[in-house]
CSV table of N, CA and C and ligand atoms in Angstrom, one decimal:
chain,number,residue,atom,x,y,z
K,254,MET,N,87.4,92.9,103.3
K,254,MET,CA,87.9,92.1,103.4
K,254,MET,C,89.1,91.9,103.1
K,255,LYS,N,90.3,91.7,103.8
K,255,LYS,CA,92.0,91.7,103.2
K,255,LYS,C,92.5,90.2,102.7
K,256,ILE,N,92.7,90.4,101.5
K,256,ILE,CA,93.4,88.9,100.9
K,256,ILE,C,94.8,88.9,101.2
K,257,SER,N,95.1,87.4,101.6
K,257,SER,CA,96.7,87.3,101.5
K,257,SER,C,96.5,85.9,101.2
K,258,VAL,N,98.0,85.5,100.8
K,258,VAL,CA,98.5,84.2,100.1
K,258,VAL,C,99.3,83.8,101.5
K,259,ASP,N,99.5,82.5,102.2
K,259,ASP,CA,100.1,82.0,103.2
K,259,ASP,C,101.4,81.2,102.0
K,260,ARG,N,102.4,81.5,101.9
K,260,ARG,CA,103.8,81.0,100.7
K,260,ARG,C,104.0,79.5,101.2
K,261,ASP,N,103.6,79.4,102.6
K,261,ASP,CA,103.9,78.2,103.0
K,261,ASP,C,103.0,77.0,102.8
K,262,GLU,N,102.1,77.1,102.3
K,262,GLU,CA,100.8,76.7,101.8
K,262,GLU,C,100.6,76.7,100.2
K,263,CYS,N,101.2,77.9,99.7
K,263,CYS,CA,100.9,77.8,98.4
K,263,CYS,C,101.8,76.5,97.8
K,264,TYR,N,101.4,76.2,96.5
K,264,TYR,CA,102.8,75.8,95.8
K,264,TYR,C,102.2,76.0,94.1
K,265,GLY,N,101.8,77.4,94.2
K,265,GLY,CA,102.1,77.8,92.8
K,265,GLY,C,101.0,76.9,91.6
K,266,SER,N,100.0,76.6,92.1
K,266,SER,CA,99.2,75.9,90.7
K,266,SER,C,98.2,76.9,89.4
K,267,GLY,N,98.3,78.1,90.6
K,267,GLY,CA,97.8,79.0,89.5
K,267,GLY,C,96.5,79.0,89.5
K,268,ASP,N,95.8,78.1,90.0
K,268,ASP,CA,94.4,78.4,89.7
K,268,ASP,C,93.4,79.8,90.4
K,269,CYS,N,94.3,80.3,91.6
K,269,CYS,CA,93.6,81.6,91.6
K,269,CYS,C,93.9,82.9,90.4
K,270,ALA,N,95.0,82.5,89.7
K,270,ALA,CA,95.5,83.9,88.8
K,270,ALA,C,94.6,83.4,87.5
K,271,TYR,N,94.2,81.9,87.3
K,271,TYR,CA,93.5,81.7,86.1
K,271,TYR,C,91.7,82.5,86.3
K,272,ARG,N,91.7,82.0,87.6
K,272,ARG,CA,90.1,82.4,88.0
K,272,ARG,C,89.9,83.9,88.0
K,273,VAL,N,90.7,84.8,89.0
K,273,VAL,CA,90.3,85.8,89.2
K,273,VAL,C,91.6,86.7,88.6
K,274,PRO,N,92.0,86.6,87.5
K,274,PRO,CA,93.3,87.7,87.0
K,274,PRO,C,93.2,88.9,87.1
K,275,SER,N,92.2,89.3,88.0
K,275,SER,CA,91.9,90.9,87.9
K,275,SER,C,92.7,91.0,89.5
K,276,VAL,N,92.7,90.0,90.1
K,276,VAL,CA,93.2,90.2,91.7
K,276,VAL,C,94.6,89.5,92.1
K,277,PHE,N,95.0,88.2,91.3
K,277,PHE,CA,95.6,87.5,91.2
K,277,PHE,C,96.6,87.0,90.4
K,278,ALA,N,97.5,86.7,90.6
K,278,ALA,CA,98.7,86.7,89.9
K,278,ALA,C,99.8,85.8,90.3
K,279,LEU,N,100.9,85.2,89.1
K,279,LEU,CA,101.5,84.3,89.9
K,279,LEU,C,102.9,85.0,89.9
K,280,ALA,N,103.9,84.9,90.6
K,280,ALA,CA,105.2,85.7,90.8
K,280,ALA,C,106.1,85.2,91.7
K,281,ASP,N,107.3,84.9,90.9
K,281,ASP,CA,108.1,83.7,91.6
K,281,ASP,C,107.8,82.6,92.2
K,282,GLY,N,106.4,81.7,91.2
K,282,GLY,CA,105.9,80.5,91.6
K,282,GLY,C,105.2,80.4,92.5
K,283,PHE,N,104.8,81.8,93.0
K,283,PHE,CA,103.6,81.6,94.1
K,283,PHE,C,102.6,82.6,93.8
K,284,GLY,N,101.1,82.5,94.2
K,284,GLY,CA,100.1,83.2,93.9
K,284,GLY,C,100.0,84.4,94.6
K,285,THR,N,99.6,85.2,93.9
K,285,THR,CA,99.9,86.8,94.7
K,285,THR,C,99.0,87.5,94.7
K,286,VAL,N,98.6,88.6,95.4
K,286,VAL,CA,97.8,89.8,95.5
K,286,VAL,C,98.5,90.8,94.5
K,287,LEU,N,97.3,91.1,93.7
K,287,LEU,CA,98.0,92.2,92.8
K,287,LEU,C,97.7,93.7,93.8
K,288,PRO,N,98.6,94.4,93.6
K,288,PRO,CA,98.8,95.7,94.5
K,288,PRO,C,97.7,96.5,94.0
K,289,GLY,N,97.0,96.8,95.4
K,289,GLY,CA,95.8,97.6,95.4
K,289,GLY,C,94.5,97.0,95.4
K,290,ARG,N,94.7,95.7,95.1
K,290,ARG,CA,93.4,94.6,95.1
K,290,ARG,C,93.5,93.8,96.8
K,291,GLU,N,94.2,94.3,97.5
K,291,GLU,CA,94.6,93.2,99.0
K,291,GLU,C,93.2,93.7,99.5
K,292,GLY,N,92.1,94.3,99.3
K,292,GLY,CA,90.7,94.6,100.3
K,292,GLY,C,89.9,94.0,99.4
K,293,ASP,N,90.1,93.4,98.8
K,293,ASP,CA,88.8,92.8,97.7
K,293,ASP,C,88.3,91.4,98.2
K,294,GLY,N,88.7,91.1,99.4
K,294,GLY,CA,88.4,89.8,100.1
K,294,GLY,C,86.7,89.6,100.0
K,295,ASP,N,86.0,90.6,99.6
K,295,ASP,CA,84.3,90.5,99.3
K,295,ASP,C,84.1,90.4,98.4
K,296,ASP,N,84.8,90.1,97.2
K,296,ASP,CA,84.0,90.1,96.1
K,296,ASP,C,83.6,88.4,96.2
K,297,PRO,N,82.5,88.1,95.1
K,297,PRO,CA,82.4,86.2,95.2
K,297,PRO,C,83.4,85.6,94.6
K,298,GLU,N,83.9,86.4,93.5
K,298,GLU,CA,84.8,85.3,93.1
K,298,GLU,C,86.0,85.1,93.7
K,299,VAL,N,86.6,86.0,94.5
K,299,VAL,CA,88.1,86.1,95.1
K,299,VAL,C,87.1,84.9,96.3
K,300,ARG,N,86.3,84.9,96.8
K,300,ARG,CA,85.9,84.0,97.9
K,300,ARG,C,85.8,82.5,97.2
K,301,GLU,N,85.1,82.9,96.0
K,301,GLU,CA,85.3,81.3,95.3
K,301,GLU,C,86.3,80.6,95.2
K,302,ALA,N,87.8,81.7,94.4
K,302,ALA,CA,88.9,81.2,94.5
K,302,ALA,C,89.7,80.8,95.7
K,303,ALA,N,89.1,81.4,96.9
K,303,ALA,CA,89.7,81.1,98.2
K,303,ALA,C,89.2,79.4,98.5
K,304,GLU,N,87.9,79.0,98.2
K,304,GLU,CA,87.8,78.1,98.6
K,304,GLU,C,88.0,76.8,97.4
K,305,LYS,N,88.3,77.5,96.7
K,305,LYS,CA,88.6,76.1,95.5
K,305,LYS,C,90.4,76.5,95.5
K,306,CYS,N,91.2,77.1,96.1
K,306,CYS,CA,92.4,76.8,95.9
K,306,CYS,C,92.8,75.2,96.4
K,307,PRO,N,93.6,74.6,96.0
K,307,PRO,CA,93.7,73.5,96.5
K,307,PRO,C,94.7,73.1,97.6
K,308,SER,N,95.4,74.3,98.3
K,308,SER,CA,96.1,74.2,99.2
K,308,SER,C,95.6,74.8,100.2
K,309,GLN,N,94.3,75.8,100.1
K,309,GLN,CA,93.5,76.5,101.2
K,309,GLN,C,94.4,77.5,101.8
K,310,ALA,N,95.4,78.1,100.3
K,310,ALA,CA,96.3,79.3,100.8
K,310,ALA,C,96.3,80.6,101.0
K,311,ILE,N,94.9,80.9,100.4
K,311,ILE,CA,94.2,82.0,100.3
K,311,ILE,C,93.4,82.1,101.8
K,312,LEU,N,93.9,83.3,102.1
K,312,LEU,CA,93.2,83.7,103.4
K,312,LEU,C,92.5,85.1,103.3
K,313,LEU,N,91.3,84.8,103.8
K,313,LEU,CA,90.2,86.1,104.0
K,313,LEU,C,90.2,86.7,105.2
K,314,GLY,N,90.2,88.0,105.7
K,314,GLY,CA,90.3,88.1,107.3
K,314,GLY,C,90.3,89.8,106.9
K,315,GLU,N,90.3,90.4,108.5
K,315,GLU,CA,90.0,91.8,108.6
K,315,GLU,C,91.5,92.1,108.6
P,188,LIG,S1,95.6,78.6,94.0
P,188,LIG,FE1,96.0,78.4,95.9
P,188,LIG,S2,98.0,76.8,95.7
P,188,LIG,FE2,97.6,77.6,93.4
P,188,LIG,S3,98.9,79.8,93.2
P,188,LIG,FE3,96.7,80.2,93.8
P,188,LIG,S4,97.1,80.7,96.2
P,188,LIG,FE4,98.7,78.9,95.7
């Protein structure tokens, strides 16, 4: 499953990067997906990070 971050919703809390630093980072004040990790949306830690993103900005899709 593909991961993306909606920058219109993200406010840069950093929660995603704190929870799963192997997949997410903060860049320019926004949560971003590290290069090569965009397809890791099935990882349970990523799913949890998406559920717990305070602005629901992490999108998991095909
Ligand atoms: S947890 Fe959500 S709001 Fe916080 S940086 Fe990540 S995507 Fe943005």
